[in-house]
């Protein structure tokens, strides 16, 4: 498993609820910093997934994003009209549709990621050195815990 920085019996100074509030504030701040493309949260999330993972069946994209297939179809239609994604027939199953980010969509995805990265960097730069080091340890540790969780489910 992963090395722990604090011992199992170490006292916690912050409640889990306070940590959750902090995470929500960080996510909200970073999300609002990304303005490229003028996308909704749902469109940004779907485009981000396509940018990271490549083309997906529309049904799988809907499932991964936690929305119904009709809702994803509407979202993809709007994104397609904006030139951010394209639909193609799934060669492995003629009934299926693959959704892929276009070059324009990938550029918007990269710009939004850069905007979010700048926003997070600016926040971290405002912290004292020990706090910056704590973030450098905690965030990758949480990301590993998420990956471990998803690999078990």
PDB file of C-alpha atoms in Angstrom:
ATOM      1  CA  UNK A   1       0.000   0.000   0.000  1.00  0.00           C
ATOM      2  CA  UNK A   2       1.097   3.617   0.215  1.00  0.00           C
ATOM      3  CA  UNK A   3       3.353   5.115   2.847  1.00  0.00           C
ATOM      4  CA  UNK A   4       1.542   7.210   5.395  1.00  0.00           C
ATOM      5  CA  UNK A   5       3.020  10.502   6.501  1.00  0.00           C
ATOM      6  CA  UNK A   6       1.343  10.461   9.898  1.00  0.00           C
ATOM      7  CA  UNK A   7       1.054   7.463  12.166  1.00  0.00           C
ATOM      8  CA  UNK A   8      -2.267   5.670  12.414  1.00  0.00           C
ATOM      9  CA  UNK A   9      -2.863   7.096  15.883  1.00  0.00           C
ATOM     10  CA  UNK A  10      -2.039  10.717  15.029  1.00  0.00           C
ATOM     11  CA  UNK A  11      -4.625  13.246  16.164  1.00  0.00           C
ATOM     12  CA  UNK A  12      -6.551  15.086  13.462  1.00  0.00           C
ATOM     13  CA  UNK A  13      -6.775  18.848  13.768  1.00  0.00           C
ATOM     14  CA  UNK A  14      -9.539  19.287  11.192  1.00  0.00           C
ATOM     15  CA  UNK A  15     -12.860  17.475  11.008  1.00  0.00           C
ATOM     16  CA  UNK A  16     -13.771  15.494   7.876  1.00  0.00           C
ATOM     17  CA  UNK A  17     -16.631  17.955   7.305  1.00  0.00           C
ATOM     18  CA  UNK A  18     -14.212  20.895   7.384  1.00  0.00           C
ATOM     19  CA  UNK A  19     -11.985  19.071   4.898  1.00  0.00           C
ATOM     20  CA  UNK A  20     -14.987  18.499   2.628  1.00  0.00           C
ATOM     21  CA  UNK A  21     -15.872  22.192   2.759  1.00  0.00           C
ATOM     22  CA  UNK A  22     -12.276  23.043   1.828  1.00  0.00           C
ATOM     23  CA  UNK A  23     -12.357  20.606  -1.113  1.00  0.00           C
ATOM     24  CA  UNK A  24     -15.640  22.091  -2.334  1.00  0.00           C
ATOM     25  CA  UNK A  25     -14.198  25.609  -2.135  1.00  0.00           C
ATOM     26  CA  UNK A  26     -11.068  24.589  -4.046  1.00  0.00           C
ATOM     27  CA  UNK A  27     -13.048  22.804  -6.753  1.00  0.00           C
ATOM     28  CA  UNK A  28     -15.451  25.726  -7.113  1.00  0.00           C
ATOM     29  CA  UNK A  29     -12.589  28.245  -7.337  1.00  0.00           C
ATOM     30  CA  UNK A  30     -10.633  26.230  -9.885  1.00  0.00           C
ATOM     31  CA  UNK A  31     -13.740  25.436 -11.960  1.00  0.00           C
ATOM     32  CA  UNK A  32     -14.773  29.073 -12.116  1.00  0.00           C
ATOM     33  CA  UNK A  33     -11.283  30.065 -13.240  1.00  0.00           C
ATOM     34  CA  UNK A  34     -11.706  28.107 -16.498  1.00  0.00           C
ATOM     35  CA  UNK A  35     -13.547  30.311 -18.969  1.00  0.00           C
ATOM     36  CA  UNK A  36     -12.178  29.160 -22.356  1.00  0.00           C
ATOM     37  CA  UNK A  37     -14.962  28.050 -24.641  1.00  0.00           C
ATOM     38  CA  UNK A  38     -17.707  29.321 -22.328  1.00  0.00           C
ATOM     39  CA  UNK A  39     -18.684  25.743 -21.455  1.00  0.00           C
ATOM     40  CA  UNK A  40     -21.159  24.527 -18.868  1.00  0.00           C
ATOM     41  CA  UNK A  41     -19.825  22.315 -16.096  1.00  0.00           C
ATOM     42  CA  UNK A  42     -21.340  19.245 -17.806  1.00  0.00           C
ATOM     43  CA  UNK A  43     -19.826  20.128 -21.208  1.00  0.00           C
ATOM     44  CA  UNK A  44     -16.453  20.867 -19.619  1.00  0.00           C
ATOM     45  CA  UNK A  45     -16.488  17.537 -17.801  1.00  0.00           C
ATOM     46  CA  UNK A  46     -17.453  15.529 -20.896  1.00  0.00           C
ATOM     47  CA  UNK A  47     -14.895  17.332 -23.075  1.00  0.00           C
ATOM     48  CA  UNK A  48     -12.256  16.767 -20.394  1.00  0.00           C
ATOM     49  CA  UNK A  49     -13.005  13.045 -20.333  1.00  0.00           C
ATOM     50  CA  UNK A  50     -12.798  12.819 -24.131  1.00  0.00           C
ATOM     51  CA  UNK A  51      -9.566  14.822 -24.076  1.00  0.00           C
ATOM     52  CA  UNK A  52      -7.977  12.533 -21.474  1.00  0.00           C
ATOM     53  CA  UNK A  53      -9.404   9.159 -22.522  1.00  0.00           C
ATOM     54  CA  UNK A  54     -10.107   9.520 -26.249  1.00  0.00           C
ATOM     55  CA  UNK A  55     -13.215   8.607 -28.226  1.00  0.00           C
ATOM     56  CA  UNK A  56     -16.002   6.806 -26.372  1.00  0.00           C
ATOM     57  CA  UNK A  57     -19.360   5.341 -27.171  1.00  0.00           C
ATOM     58  CA  UNK A  58     -22.100   7.799 -26.366  1.00  0.00           C
ATOM     59  CA  UNK A  59     -23.653   5.326 -23.916  1.00  0.00           C
ATOM     60  CA  UNK A  60     -20.312   4.857 -22.095  1.00  0.00           C
ATOM     61  CA  UNK A  61     -19.719   8.610 -21.944  1.00  0.00           C
ATOM     62  CA  UNK A  62     -23.168   9.055 -20.392  1.00  0.00           C
ATOM     63  CA  UNK A  63     -22.516   6.305 -17.853  1.00  0.00           C
ATOM     64  CA  UNK A  64     -19.048   7.684 -16.985  1.00  0.00           C
ATOM     65  CA  UNK A  65     -20.444  11.188 -16.522  1.00  0.00           C
ATOM     66  CA  UNK A  66     -23.388   9.940 -14.446  1.00  0.00           C
ATOM     67  CA  UNK A  67     -26.128  11.246 -16.738  1.00  0.00           C
ATOM     68  CA  UNK A  68     -28.854   9.615 -18.786  1.00  0.00           C
ATOM     69  CA  UNK A  69     -28.189   8.732 -22.392  1.00  0.00           C
ATOM     70  CA  UNK A  70     -30.851  11.209 -23.645  1.00  0.00           C
ATOM     71  CA  UNK A  71     -29.205  14.010 -21.627  1.00  0.00           C
ATOM     72  CA  UNK A  72     -25.767  13.095 -22.991  1.00  0.00           C
ATOM     73  CA  UNK A  73     -27.201  12.986 -26.523  1.00  0.00           C
ATOM     74  CA  UNK A  74     -28.478  16.553 -26.087  1.00  0.00           C
ATOM     75  CA  UNK A  75     -25.153  17.708 -24.649  1.00  0.00           C
ATOM     76  CA  UNK A  76     -23.161  16.069 -27.435  1.00  0.00           C
ATOM     77  CA  UNK A  77     -25.476  17.655 -30.022  1.00  0.00           C
ATOM     78  CA  UNK A  78     -24.765  21.114 -28.576  1.00  0.00           C
ATOM     79  CA  UNK A  79     -21.032  20.407 -28.416  1.00  0.00           C
ATOM     80  CA  UNK A  80     -21.086  19.071 -31.974  1.00  0.00           C
ATOM     81  CA  UNK A  81     -22.789  22.255 -33.223  1.00  0.00           C
ATOM     82  CA  UNK A  82     -20.053  24.256 -31.476  1.00  0.00           C
ATOM     83  CA  UNK A  83     -17.401  22.197 -33.280  1.00  0.00           C
ATOM     84  CA  UNK A  84     -15.999  20.677 -30.092  1.00  0.00           C
ATOM     85  CA  UNK A  85     -16.845  17.017 -30.761  1.00  0.00           C
ATOM     86  CA  UNK A  86     -17.784  14.778 -33.671  1.00  0.00           C
ATOM     87  CA  UNK A  87     -19.767  11.570 -33.880  1.00  0.00           C
ATOM     88  CA  UNK A  88     -18.693   8.608 -35.931  1.00  0.00           C
ATOM     89  CA  UNK A  89     -20.021   5.101 -36.377  1.00  0.00           C
ATOM     90  CA  UNK A  90     -18.440   2.532 -34.084  1.00  0.00           C
ATOM     91  CA  UNK A  91     -16.587   0.158 -36.453  1.00  0.00           C
ATOM     92  CA  UNK A  92     -16.861  -2.680 -33.956  1.00  0.00           C
ATOM     93  CA  UNK A  93     -20.657  -2.256 -33.731  1.00  0.00           C
ATOM     94  CA  UNK A  94     -22.486  -0.495 -36.555  1.00  0.00           C
ATOM     95  CA  UNK A  95     -25.348   0.425 -34.208  1.00  0.00           C
ATOM     96  CA  UNK A  96     -23.069   2.290 -31.819  1.00  0.00           C
ATOM     97  CA  UNK A  97     -21.871   5.876 -32.038  1.00  0.00           C
ATOM     98  CA  UNK A  98     -18.448   7.062 -30.960  1.00  0.00           C
ATOM     99  CA  UNK A  99     -17.941  10.600 -29.718  1.00  0.00           C
ATOM    100  CA  UNK A 100     -14.500  12.182 -30.086  1.00  0.00           C
ATOM    101  CA  UNK A 101     -13.109  15.612 -29.363  1.00  0.00           C
ATOM    102  CA  UNK A 102     -12.223  17.616 -32.476  1.00  0.00           C
ATOM    103  CA  UNK A 103      -8.976  19.555 -32.772  1.00  0.00           C
ATOM    104  CA  UNK A 104     -10.930  22.633 -31.681  1.00  0.00           C
ATOM    105  CA  UNK A 105     -12.357  20.707 -28.721  1.00  0.00           C
ATOM    106  CA  UNK A 106      -8.892  19.489 -27.711  1.00  0.00           C
ATOM    107  CA  UNK A 107      -7.571  23.056 -27.873  1.00  0.00           C
ATOM    108  CA  UNK A 108     -10.420  24.277 -25.641  1.00  0.00           C
ATOM    109  CA  UNK A 109      -9.711  21.356 -23.278  1.00  0.00           C
ATOM    110  CA  UNK A 110      -5.989  22.316 -23.112  1.00  0.00           C
ATOM    111  CA  UNK A 111      -6.768  26.009 -22.534  1.00  0.00           C
ATOM    112  CA  UNK A 112      -9.251  25.181 -19.755  1.00  0.00           C
ATOM    113  CA  UNK A 113      -6.733  22.848 -18.095  1.00  0.00           C
ATOM    114  CA  UNK A 114      -4.077  25.594 -18.271  1.00  0.00           C
ATOM    115  CA  UNK A 115      -6.515  28.099 -16.716  1.00  0.00           C
ATOM    116  CA  UNK A 116      -7.345  25.690 -13.883  1.00  0.00           C
ATOM    117  CA  UNK A 117      -3.658  24.911 -13.362  1.00  0.00           C
ATOM    118  CA  UNK A 118      -2.847  28.630 -13.103  1.00  0.00           C
ATOM    119  CA  UNK A 119      -5.653  29.131 -10.575  1.00  0.00           C
ATOM    120  CA  UNK A 120      -4.431  26.257  -8.400  1.00  0.00           C
ATOM    121  CA  UNK A 121      -0.804  27.385  -8.686  1.00  0.00           C
ATOM    122  CA  UNK A 122      -1.757  30.896  -7.584  1.00  0.00           C
ATOM    123  CA  UNK A 123      -3.554  29.499  -4.537  1.00  0.00           C
ATOM    124  CA  UNK A 124      -0.639  27.259  -3.581  1.00  0.00           C
ATOM    125  CA  UNK A 125       1.841  30.128  -4.084  1.00  0.00           C
ATOM    126  CA  UNK A 126      -0.036  32.098  -1.404  1.00  0.00           C
ATOM    127  CA  UNK A 127       0.674  29.401   1.186  1.00  0.00           C
ATOM    128  CA  UNK A 128       3.641  29.232   3.524  1.00  0.00           C
ATOM    129  CA  UNK A 129       6.373  26.758   2.515  1.00  0.00           C
ATOM    130  CA  UNK A 130       5.305  24.026   5.001  1.00  0.00           C
ATOM    131  CA  UNK A 131       1.716  24.286   3.740  1.00  0.00           C
ATOM    132  CA  UNK A 132       2.917  24.042   0.128  1.00  0.00           C
ATOM    133  CA  UNK A 133       4.838  20.896   1.040  1.00  0.00           C
ATOM    134  CA  UNK A 134       1.754  19.467   2.736  1.00  0.00           C
ATOM    135  CA  UNK A 135      -0.307  20.081  -0.432  1.00  0.00           C
ATOM    136  CA  UNK A 136       2.433  18.450  -2.534  1.00  0.00           C
ATOM    137  CA  UNK A 137       2.085  15.341  -0.376  1.00  0.00           C
ATOM    138  CA  UNK A 138      -1.663  15.326   0.283  1.00  0.00           C
ATOM    139  CA  UNK A 139      -3.102  15.885  -3.194  1.00  0.00           C
ATOM    140  CA  UNK A 140      -1.158  13.078  -4.943  1.00  0.00           C
ATOM    141  CA  UNK A 141      -1.935  10.803  -1.973  1.00  0.00           C
ATOM    142  CA  UNK A 142      -5.654  11.505  -2.336  1.00  0.00           C
ATOM    143  CA  UNK A 143      -5.430  10.918  -6.101  1.00  0.00           C
ATOM    144  CA  UNK A 144      -3.804   7.514  -5.451  1.00  0.00           C
ATOM    145  CA  UNK A 145      -6.506   6.662  -2.908  1.00  0.00           C
ATOM    146  CA  UNK A 146      -9.174   7.506  -5.511  1.00  0.00           C
ATOM    147  CA  UNK A 147      -7.460   5.332  -8.126  1.00  0.00           C
ATOM    148  CA  UNK A 148      -7.169   2.485  -5.622  1.00  0.00           C
ATOM    149  CA  UNK A 149     -10.843   2.862  -4.712  1.00  0.00           C
ATOM    150  CA  UNK A 150     -11.971   2.800  -8.356  1.00  0.00           C
ATOM    151  CA  UNK A 151      -9.776  -0.210  -9.152  1.00  0.00           C
ATOM    152  CA  UNK A 152     -11.501  -2.167  -6.361  1.00  0.00           C
ATOM    153  CA  UNK A 153     -15.045  -1.308  -7.439  1.00  0.00           C
TER     154      UNK A 153
END
